[in-house]
Structure formats: structure tokens, C-alpha cells
């Protein structure tokens, strides 16, 4: 009987003989894991007071998952209500709260923090070869701010909710809604600062903390897109903060800045709101584009076709994204000339997105393509994002938008970008870096299966809504006209498949944290710096500051991609609780 | 600038005890801090920017009302406060200078003077607010308009001018209060001798913040106070 | 200036609403163009992805394909081509937009007021309607719109028109209906609890029929006249057609047994319906006593505005110190700049100073 | 790149200029010009100059790396985007072909 089979008595631990175990076998890894960021410290305090960007990423992962589940539950309720034309499942007032809260939670508490705060936090220092973000304490603070904002919002939800739509259009939100607008607004206001601090941290880190040799054009494309995202966070978020502040003041003290009865202008609110909220769409989808660039390169073992075009298209999207907000207001009584400017720039901003899609596709050419789960998500992303982007052209076209805006066409379009784009990228990224984050592999078969289920469920949910939209079905309708029912039944059926598909990864990710196979430092293999340290990485990421001498996505045989960090044998130490010393 | 561009000797690196673990050297830490502060300041620009946008819009639409509203403000107090803030910016800059050159005593003196000037600003602001309250010019509490009514002006728009005045100066005053708290920290740590010519980033960053708040006022003063000054004659 | 649009005769595509206005065919033509572009690019991308994914699938685990250099020519091509295509869409879309938002000068004006949660229409002849708009076929109609409370949006999918209705300002829409019939009309800017109930119909009639309707609708059937009364007397605000309102739903009621709140059951025949209209409390349907209980509670005289009785949202807890009735007692604005001439003071502005819309009323 | 220490003399010169401009703007505002725009232009021109001096000298941007220049410019540029594009709606409404909006 070998030492590995001996049951260990936790009260009287006996040190097994290391020589009886083959080095770096699974048994070895259980008994002698290398010191990494997860096992370096124990106890709840070591997590809540951590300044390690990787641990903060996990804190974010846990919190956004909770909010995703909550937002998803609202989505299911909405789809159930829309199964039949009359409003029979919930009251109209309740339904209005459902879609408002679905929107607020999914946008401000899931999509905006998801990739930047979870994957970005984890990966930015690893990818550029730094020990941590530039301001670790501010990083932790931003998580606490996020939680504080979340608590405010949850308080508003528990106390009766909010029914203004996530867009908070005045004067409904300021003078007519009898719900918890100020509290929920305060929650979003606070959470905004979390987003600002995260973006600030990334910008400074990427500028000042790159490892020697890591020039701008050797950066992984994920870093470029995170950088572009951070620019939007920093430049846009303060505007939504002041806007919400003004809404609250208007509501509490009738300052009249938006209220026409006091000389204000409700359309000004829309300008200020969309100044942030349109670029916010790019906060959600740009990081996904970065993830997809990484995945496509790794799983076709090819350098990204037109690297610099993809890199600069991220910046172009971030910058031009600030010039197009008026396309949300074509029917709002905005000046027709202003509409023309905004429409024109909207078409211009479509180009960098198209360039990205073409470059990803071209990257596959003469590659060595494997169909691992992250790649399925990435390919799904390209297809769905293409659909979402092209339907965006419908909405940017002025005369067309008049017929389509505020219908289900809009709903379908932005879900193709938000779910088909941002969520697919997030799921792909989570699978791709899961071995690095946890040191364990997820079950590949289940991964592929759920990716397909999600893809099918997603399309069934949202494609019919394009048709319903063109037929004229208005959005945010609790009860709708009979002629739209067939499409809505399809959508609800799709939503149940989508919901089921999303449950599967939830289960196997949890399972794999304990039972998954151990991951090698570079399981795929990929080229980024993050793959040259151990899985999971040690607290300071690399044993010594890496010196980068290779270009981005320079694929070489795996033996040549040495691990910068202590070999597992050297760094091993017994699991606490099993030591005798 | 990346770490690759930075070449410092080991001795220099280890000399600095204030170096945080994840930075390679003091220079990198200082550059990161400064850049971080500047990025923070542009978020502040955008934060105030929302109010400036509202101001510009409504002023364009209701120019007469805004001029009328402005004529009800106390230009002398506004100008006095402008001078106070400019003085405080000078003293703050000098405090940074003495931190850079390593004079603990002068540093503390100038930080204290800056603090006092900031407090003066707030006191004057307080008197101004009290005056507005006396004149029944506080929209939430007691707004009544009996002042100038040039052609084209309307009371709701004048009331809105006063709202914008209170929100903008209130937000600015809030930033001043935060600045005073920050100066308090700087004074305490300067007194403890924490800041040396090698490590004085907090003083420098505090200075950037203080000057930014000054700049906001430099714009608020003409936009709010001077707009209707010619009406009072 | 009116940009003349060429005549377009496009057959109705699947999953599109009826084309019932002169502009509808143009919008559908642009739609078709956009669909073709979408199909072209998505099929291109999907086919390429599938082809590459199969053709270049990984054959050995340690295979490393040689890197491929980028191509400036390709990048330029796929930057410029989409840009050119996008510009064609932009020009087409913008010209339609101008056509949609420039009412012809010879159009007949109809005034529209949105209100939580109903549409009020007023013809220049003085006739008023709620949630239903009668127009003659082939006439150019210009809608001059505003709202009493929040932002609404008027949309008629069959006409492919839509515009927000903004408090404190007039907005405009125009259309020329090309076929008779009843077409859905929706509020499409979220406006509160009963947003989805804020819809109705545009009834397009032959000019002769329309004239008859204008002059009192003598030629209409009793049922149609009754419906008009049902709408105009406000019955419809509680007895709703599609959702359960404050009063019992009337669809499928006639001739069926009804449970009453005193435990009895009656057949909803002519006599019962007549009695219920004249004396609603005589036999009350089970579960609908709350409005009556509310009316009872009003027995003691109360001050305050009853001018606008739109009740606040259910469960009206006020969170922010704004009492719902203080918000509502000051409804904005007149129906239209011309109301005074047509209707006397019935729809005078409540607070002329604050409510003056930013724009000057049309001449 | 080492830190640049600005001399005290520079600070005092800038301070003098700032105070001088404050006095000028104060008295210029009392003058009743025929066109009111002139008052605004003078006041704003002085404010922009003062802010620029503070940024360049008190905030050391003049002696800072190019990145700082970019950051500062970006901040004001984005503010300009917000104001200009918002006004592009309101100001072109006056020439709008939509009748009634004059």
C-alpha cells in the first residue's frame, strides 16, 4: 500500500514519505502544492483584506456571479410573463420592476464589471509581467465600493424595487415614479466609482509597470482592449455619476434642471445619460473582443492577423464611441441635423468592429485549429457579434431607426451584443483562464456541450425578437397584441434552453475547483506571459521579473516556452494541517 | 514609460524604504502615482463637466435670466475668494517646493497656511450662502425673485440659475472640504518627518488636487459671478 | 421643403407589418437592402469560419503552423469597402428621415396629447377622440403632439412612423395613409405602470365615410356607436380589453353566469347589463368592491385636485418626499396651440409661464 | 526621468500674473459693452489663461513627460466633445426644418 492511499487523520497527521510519490503526480500536488496565491494565506480575513489582484479578481468573480444569477432570474420571469399576450403572470407594475431591475443588475452589476474586474484584474499584471496593479489598495477599495453600491441597490429591490427602466428617463423618474429611484440611483452612483478606480488602475499599470522588453506592440490584444475600456470608464463614468446626482436632486428638491415645468429640458438628461451609456456598451463588449483575440490566436496557434489593426481598432472604438450617443435619440425630438452627425459617426464606428471580425477570421487561415470550449465560445462570439453589429447598421440608419427604435428589434440587437458578445466572451475567457485561475481543468466534454446549448438557446431566444420588432412590437410591454405571440413563445422556449445551458458551467466550475484535474502551467499551450508562471500563480506572479524577448503570439514548441518561476518541486511545501513541524 | 526605461542602482533602490513591494524602484512608483492622480483629475473634469454642460446649455437658452440671476450674487465676495484660492495655490506650490528640497519646517508652515486659506474660502462661502438665505434666493427653501428683470428673463429660469449656482459651488466646496482633510494628513505626516527629497509623492499629489480645485473656481467665478456684474451698475 | 420620394411598389415581405402609408414602402425597401447586406456579410463570415475550422483543423497535437504576415492591401480593402457600403446606408437612411420629419405644408393638422395612459386626439373641426384616430385615406395628416406628464412616443408600425412626445414642447409627425383599415397605434416610450395599455387604433376610412363619421357617425352600426360611447365616456379605462382592470373584463361576458359578491349568481343578460350601467352597485361582481369602497371613503369632503384623477401606481408608497398628488395637480399644457379657438377654455394651460413650450407654436 | 524642481521665482511670477488677471477680469466685467458677448469672451479668455498658467507651472505640466500633456489635453477635449455635441442638438434646432421650432 503506497503512502498516497493512506487515509490521513487530521488530528494526528503523519507526514507521508515524499519519495514514495512520483514527483508532480496528482497525489504529489495534493500533498505538496506549490505556494500560490490561493494557499499562501488562509482565513476569511486574508481574503477580505487582500491586496493581491488575483484574490480581488476572485472576490469580483463571486459577486458578479451572484448578480448574474439574480439578473437571470428576472429575465426568466420576464420571459414567462411574455409567453401569453395578456398580462396574466404578474401585475403591470411588477413587470415594469422586473425589466428595470433586470437591466440595472445586468448592466451595472454584471456586464460592466464582469470582464474588466474579474479577468482584467486577474490578468493585466500577469500579462505585462508585473507583480500587481499599480495601486493594490485602491483595487481592494474598488471592490468594497462595488459591494456598497450593490447593497444600496439590493436594499432598493427588497424595499419594493424601482420601475423607471434602466434608462431612468426623466420626468418619469424624477416626478412620476413612486418607487425607490433615489436609493437605486445612489447604488449605481457608488458603483460607478468602483468602475472609475478600476479603469484608473489599469491605465496606470499598463503605462508604468510593463516588464522589460514588453513594448506596446508586444502586448497581448487583451491588454489593448482593456486599456481602451479603461479610457471609457475613466472618461465616461463621471458623467453618469453627476447625471444621477442631478436626477436625485431633482427628485428630492425639484431643482428643475430636467423638469419642463420648471424651465428644464428632459432631453438634456438623455444627452448626459447616453454620453456615458453609449460608450458603456463598449465597456461591456471591448474586453470580450480582447478575450476573443487571445482565444483565437491560441486555439489556431497563429499570430493575430493584422495585430496593429486590431489593437488600434480598440482605441478607435473607444474614442469614436464617445461621438455617437445621439443615435439613441433619433426620435426624441433631437434636431434633425444633430441626428445626421450622430448617424454619420455611428456608421464610422462600425468600421473598426468590422475590421476586427475580418482579422479574426483571417487568423484562422492556415492555422492549426482545435475545438476546445473557449474556441467554441470565441467562434460563437464572432458569428453573434457579426449579427449584432450588422443589425446595428439598421438602427444607425436614420429613417430605418424611426421604425425600429423602442421595439423588440432594439431588444434583440443589444442582446446580440451584450449576451452574444459580452457574455460569450466572458464565458470563453473564464474557460480559457480557468486552469490558470484555479490550477484545475474543467471537464472538456461538458464544456463543449454547454457551449453548444448556450449558442442554440441564445439564438432561439433573441432571433425571433428581431422579427417581432420589425412587426412593431414595442418593448417594455407587459401585455402585447396577439399577432406577436408565436415569436414570443419561441423566445421563451429559447430562454429556458439558454438558462439551462448557463447552469451547466456553474455546476462544473464548482465541481472542478475540488475534483478537476490539475493544470499544467501552460495547458493549451499559449504564448502570453501569464502562461509562463505556475498554475495557480504565486502571490508575486513571477519568481523574477520576466524579460520579454519575443513578439506577441509567437508560437513555438512548448519545450521552448520555459516557465518563469520556481519549479513545482522546489517550491513545494506541505499543506498546512498536514505538517508535523 | 515602462520599467525597461528605468535604470537606477541597487543602492538607490534600497535606500528608499517607502518603496512598495510591487514596484521596481522609486522612480516607477512616483511616475505611477503622478499619472494616477492626473487620470483621477480628468475624471473630476468630466464630473464637473456634466454641470458645465447643463450650465452652458441653459445659459445659451436663457441668457437674460442667467444675467439677472448673476446680478444677485455678491461679486466682491466671489473676487475675494478667487484671490484667497490663488494665494493658497501659491502656498501649496511652495509647500511642494520645500518638500522637494527637504525643508521640513517650511513645508509644514506652508501646508498650514494653505489649510488656513482653504478654511477662509469656506468661511467666506458660508457667509455668502447665509446672504443668499437672507435674500430669499435659496430655491429649495425660500426662493423669491425681486431683483433685476431684464427683457426676456423669467423667474423659473432665474430659479434654475440659482440651483446651478448652489450645485456647482456646493460640489466645489465639498471638494475643498476633502482637500482640507487631505492637507490635515499631509501636515501630520510632514510633522512626523515622513517626506524627504526622495519620497514626497503624497505632497506632490495633494498639490495637484489642490490646484485642480483652484482651477474649477477660476472658471466658476466668471461664469457665475461676472455674468451679470454689468447689470448692477 | 419636401424631398420628393420616388414611387416604390414593394410587395409585403414576410414578418413585416402592413404597408399602409406612402413612406412604408420606402422603409421596407431600405430594410430589404440592409437585410441583403447582413446576409451577405454574416454568410461570408460564417462560411469562412466553418471552412477554415474544418480545412485547417489540428491534425497533430504539437503542430505549429508557420506565422502569416498581415496584409496591408487586405486591411485597406476591408476598411474601405464596409465604409463605402455604410455611407450608402447613411445617405438612404438620412433622406428617409428628412422625408419623415418634414411635414408637407398642405397637410391637415390633428392635435395629439399623450397622458398617462391614453392618447387624446383632436381634429381641427373640434372633434375629440381617445385612443382612436380617424383619418381619411389619401390625405396628408400632420400630427402636432405634446404631453401632459411624462415622455411618450407615438408609433404606428403600419405607417412606419414614430416620434417622442415631450413635455413642454411640440413634436410633429406626418403620414399619408394609402389603404383603409384599422392599424395599431402604440406608445413606445416607457411611461409608467400601464405603458402597455397606452395603445389604440388608427382608423383609415374612405373620404366619404370619414365625412360621415365627422358629422356624427349616423351611418355607423349601433355597435360601433356604442363602442365610441364606451371609449369617450371613459368606461374603457377600468373595463379593459386585454388585461384585468379595476372593473370586470367585458369580453365574453354576455350571456354567461357571473358570480356576485353576495354569493349569488346572475346571467349577464340585457336586463342585468342595463341595470349595471344605470346602477353599478345593485349587483356587484365578486372581487370588484374596492373602487366602490374607495368611493365610500370619499364621503367626507376632501380638498385637493380632482382635476386629474389618474391614480398613482398601485402600492403608492412615496419614497422621496414627493407626494404623488402634488406632482399631478399641475398637468402641463393645452392640447394644441389652436385649442382656444376650438374648445374655449376647456384645455387652457394650468401654468402658462412655466409651461410655454420652447418652440413657438405653428402659425 | 528625474523630477524637475521649479524655482520659487517662477511661482511668484505666476502668482503675480494670476492676481493681476483676477483684477482685470473683475473690472472688465463691470463695463457694459454694447454686445454682451464681449463681456463673456473677455471673462472666459482670462479664465482659460489663468487655468493654463496654473496647470503649466503650479501643476508642473510644463516640465512633465508627454504622457501628462496627453492626459490633460484629453480631459479638456472630452469635456469639449460633451458640450459641443450637446449644443449641436439645441443650436441647430433653431434652423430646423421642423416647423414651429424657431
PDB file of C-alpha atoms in Angstrom, chain B residues 1 27 30 35 38-39 41-42 45-46 49-50 52-53 56-57 59-61 75-76 79 82-83 86-87 89-90 93-94 96-98 100-101 197 200 204 208 211-212 214-215 218-219 221-223 226 229-233, chain D residues 1-8 11-12 15 18-19 22 25-26 29-33 36 39-40 43-44 46-48 50-51 54-55 58-61 64-65 67-68 71-72 74-76 78-79 82-83 86-87 90-91:
ATOM      1  CA  UNK B   1       7.174  54.867 -19.514  1.00  0.00           C
ATOM      2  CA  UNK B  27      11.015  56.454  -9.933  1.00  0.00           C
ATOM      3  CA  UNK B  30       6.484  58.187  -8.430  1.00  0.00           C
ATOM      4  CA  UNK B  35      -0.119  59.509 -13.680  1.00  0.00           C
ATOM      5  CA  UNK B  38      -3.784  63.035 -13.379  1.00  0.00           C
ATOM      6  CA  UNK B  39      -6.143  60.345 -14.571  1.00  0.00           C
ATOM      7  CA  UNK B  41      -8.259  64.622 -12.195  1.00  0.00           C
ATOM      8  CA  UNK B  42      -9.658  64.086 -15.654  1.00  0.00           C
ATOM      9  CA  UNK B  45     -13.110  67.291 -15.077  1.00  0.00           C
ATOM     10  CA  UNK B  46     -15.813  65.089 -16.545  1.00  0.00           C
ATOM     11  CA  UNK B  49     -18.249  68.679 -16.893  1.00  0.00           C
ATOM     12  CA  UNK B  50     -21.811  67.421 -16.649  1.00  0.00           C
ATOM     13  CA  UNK B  52     -20.814  72.799 -17.026  1.00  0.00           C
ATOM     14  CA  UNK B  53     -22.748  71.295 -19.921  1.00  0.00           C
ATOM     15  CA  UNK B  56     -23.744  76.253 -20.946  1.00  0.00           C
ATOM     16  CA  UNK B  57     -26.974  74.919 -22.389  1.00  0.00           C
ATOM     17  CA  UNK B  59     -27.305  79.910 -20.264  1.00  0.00           C
ATOM     18  CA  UNK B  60     -27.493  79.788 -24.054  1.00  0.00           C
ATOM     19  CA  UNK B  61     -31.225  79.283 -23.952  1.00  0.00           C
ATOM     20  CA  UNK B  75     -19.201  89.767  -6.802  1.00  0.00           C
ATOM     21  CA  UNK B  76     -16.905  91.202  -4.127  1.00  0.00           C
ATOM     22  CA  UNK B  79     -13.499  88.005  -6.174  1.00  0.00           C
ATOM     23  CA  UNK B  82     -10.695  83.959  -6.007  1.00  0.00           C
ATOM     24  CA  UNK B  83      -7.745  85.822  -4.536  1.00  0.00           C
ATOM     25  CA  UNK B  86      -4.902  81.792  -5.822  1.00  0.00           C
ATOM     26  CA  UNK B  87      -2.877  82.577  -2.717  1.00  0.00           C
ATOM     27  CA  UNK B  89      -2.334  77.649  -4.702  1.00  0.00           C
ATOM     28  CA  UNK B  90       0.894  79.603  -4.360  1.00  0.00           C
ATOM     29  CA  UNK B  93       3.186  75.079  -4.667  1.00  0.00           C
ATOM     30  CA  UNK B  94       5.756  76.391  -2.203  1.00  0.00           C
ATOM     31  CA  UNK B  96       5.729  71.123  -2.618  1.00  0.00           C
ATOM     32  CA  UNK B  97       8.918  73.056  -3.342  1.00  0.00           C
ATOM     33  CA  UNK B  98      10.088  72.722   0.250  1.00  0.00           C
ATOM     34  CA  UNK B 100      11.320  68.593  -2.827  1.00  0.00           C
ATOM     35  CA  UNK B 101      14.205  70.496  -1.303  1.00  0.00           C
ATOM     36  CA  UNK B 197      13.548  64.813  -1.149  1.00  0.00           C
ATOM     37  CA  UNK B 200       7.343  63.190  -1.073  1.00  0.00           C
ATOM     38  CA  UNK B 204       3.035  66.483  -4.742  1.00  0.00           C
ATOM     39  CA  UNK B 208      -2.149  68.563  -7.919  1.00  0.00           C
ATOM     40  CA  UNK B 211      -4.586  73.234  -7.834  1.00  0.00           C
ATOM     41  CA  UNK B 212      -7.340  71.400  -9.662  1.00  0.00           C
ATOM     42  CA  UNK B 214      -8.488  76.098  -7.701  1.00  0.00           C
ATOM     43  CA  UNK B 215      -8.923  75.772 -11.471  1.00  0.00           C
ATOM     44  CA  UNK B 218     -11.198  80.025 -11.723  1.00  0.00           C
ATOM     45  CA  UNK B 219     -13.959  79.005 -14.135  1.00  0.00           C
ATOM     46  CA  UNK B 221     -16.023  82.806 -10.782  1.00  0.00           C
ATOM     47  CA  UNK B 222     -16.591  84.412 -14.210  1.00  0.00           C
ATOM     48  CA  UNK B 223     -19.349  82.003 -15.218  1.00  0.00           C
ATOM     49  CA  UNK B 226     -19.290  88.101 -13.531  1.00  0.00           C
ATOM     50  CA  UNK B 229     -21.924  92.183 -12.982  1.00  0.00           C
ATOM     51  CA  UNK B 230     -22.560  94.899 -15.553  1.00  0.00           C
ATOM     52  CA  UNK B 231     -26.250  94.868 -14.680  1.00  0.00           C
ATOM     53  CA  UNK B 232     -25.591  96.103 -11.167  1.00  0.00           C
ATOM     54  CA  UNK B 233     -24.377  99.460 -12.465  1.00  0.00           C
TER      55      UNK B 233
ATOM     56  CA  UNK D   1      13.458  60.797 -15.725  1.00  0.00           C
ATOM     57  CA  UNK D   2      14.175  62.710 -12.605  1.00  0.00           C
ATOM     58  CA  UNK D   3      11.815  65.151 -11.038  1.00  0.00           C
ATOM     59  CA  UNK D   4      12.109  68.773 -12.087  1.00  0.00           C
ATOM     60  CA  UNK D   5      12.152  71.300  -9.280  1.00  0.00           C
ATOM     61  CA  UNK D   6      10.545  74.584 -10.248  1.00  0.00           C
ATOM     62  CA  UNK D   7      12.228  77.619  -8.743  1.00  0.00           C
ATOM     63  CA  UNK D   8      10.401  79.848  -6.285  1.00  0.00           C
ATOM     64  CA  UNK D  11       5.944  80.532  -8.659  1.00  0.00           C
ATOM     65  CA  UNK D  12       5.896  84.168  -7.577  1.00  0.00           C
ATOM     66  CA  UNK D  15       1.147  84.207  -8.787  1.00  0.00           C
ATOM     67  CA  UNK D  18      -2.877  85.364 -11.686  1.00  0.00           C
ATOM     68  CA  UNK D  19      -3.718  88.137  -9.253  1.00  0.00           C
ATOM     69  CA  UNK D  22      -8.236  88.485 -11.466  1.00  0.00           C
ATOM     70  CA  UNK D  25     -11.472  90.362 -15.119  1.00  0.00           C
ATOM     71  CA  UNK D  26     -13.233  91.896 -12.141  1.00  0.00           C
ATOM     72  CA  UNK D  29     -16.982  92.652 -16.067  1.00  0.00           C
ATOM     73  CA  UNK D  30     -18.341  95.962 -14.744  1.00  0.00           C
ATOM     74  CA  UNK D  31     -18.134  97.548 -18.173  1.00  0.00           C
ATOM     75  CA  UNK D  32     -21.376  97.457 -20.070  1.00  0.00           C
ATOM     76  CA  UNK D  33     -20.391  96.557 -23.620  1.00  0.00           C
ATOM     77  CA  UNK D  36     -22.888  91.238 -24.146  1.00  0.00           C
ATOM     78  CA  UNK D  39     -18.072  90.512 -21.643  1.00  0.00           C
ATOM     79  CA  UNK D  40     -18.290  86.747 -21.838  1.00  0.00           C
ATOM     80  CA  UNK D  43     -14.079  86.724 -18.879  1.00  0.00           C
ATOM     81  CA  UNK D  44     -13.585  83.323 -20.467  1.00  0.00           C
ATOM     82  CA  UNK D  46      -8.906  85.372 -18.871  1.00  0.00           C
ATOM     83  CA  UNK D  47     -10.194  82.268 -17.081  1.00  0.00           C
ATOM     84  CA  UNK D  48      -8.639  79.983 -19.677  1.00  0.00           C
ATOM     85  CA  UNK D  50      -5.315  81.606 -15.662  1.00  0.00           C
ATOM     86  CA  UNK D  51      -6.171  77.908 -15.710  1.00  0.00           C
ATOM     87  CA  UNK D  54      -1.862  77.019 -13.045  1.00  0.00           C
ATOM     88  CA  UNK D  55      -1.708  73.778 -14.993  1.00  0.00           C
ATOM     89  CA  UNK D  58       1.836  75.142 -10.378  1.00  0.00           C
ATOM     90  CA  UNK D  59       0.989  71.656 -11.557  1.00  0.00           C
ATOM     91  CA  UNK D  60       4.363  71.233 -13.279  1.00  0.00           C
ATOM     92  CA  UNK D  61       2.901  70.034 -16.560  1.00  0.00           C
ATOM     93  CA  UNK D  64       6.281  66.719 -17.251  1.00  0.00           C
ATOM     94  CA  UNK D  65       6.552  63.840 -19.699  1.00  0.00           C
ATOM     95  CA  UNK D  67       2.034  61.456 -21.391  1.00  0.00           C
ATOM     96  CA  UNK D  68       0.889  64.012 -18.839  1.00  0.00           C
ATOM     97  CA  UNK D  71      -3.839  63.151 -20.318  1.00  0.00           C
ATOM     98  CA  UNK D  72      -4.557  66.810 -19.570  1.00  0.00           C
ATOM     99  CA  UNK D  74      -7.708  64.514 -23.333  1.00  0.00           C
ATOM    100  CA  UNK D  75      -9.624  65.642 -20.253  1.00  0.00           C
ATOM    101  CA  UNK D  76     -10.491  69.036 -21.705  1.00  0.00           C
ATOM    102  CA  UNK D  78     -13.647  65.164 -23.890  1.00  0.00           C
ATOM    103  CA  UNK D  79     -15.359  67.911 -21.971  1.00  0.00           C
ATOM    104  CA  UNK D  82     -19.762  66.662 -24.463  1.00  0.00           C
ATOM    105  CA  UNK D  83     -20.588  70.348 -24.586  1.00  0.00           C
ATOM    106  CA  UNK D  86     -24.977  68.503 -26.901  1.00  0.00           C
ATOM    107  CA  UNK D  87     -25.225  72.052 -28.152  1.00  0.00           C
ATOM    108  CA  UNK D  90     -30.056  72.559 -29.312  1.00  0.00           C
ATOM    109  CA  UNK D  91     -28.499  75.177 -31.535  1.00  0.00           C
TER     110      UNK D  91
END
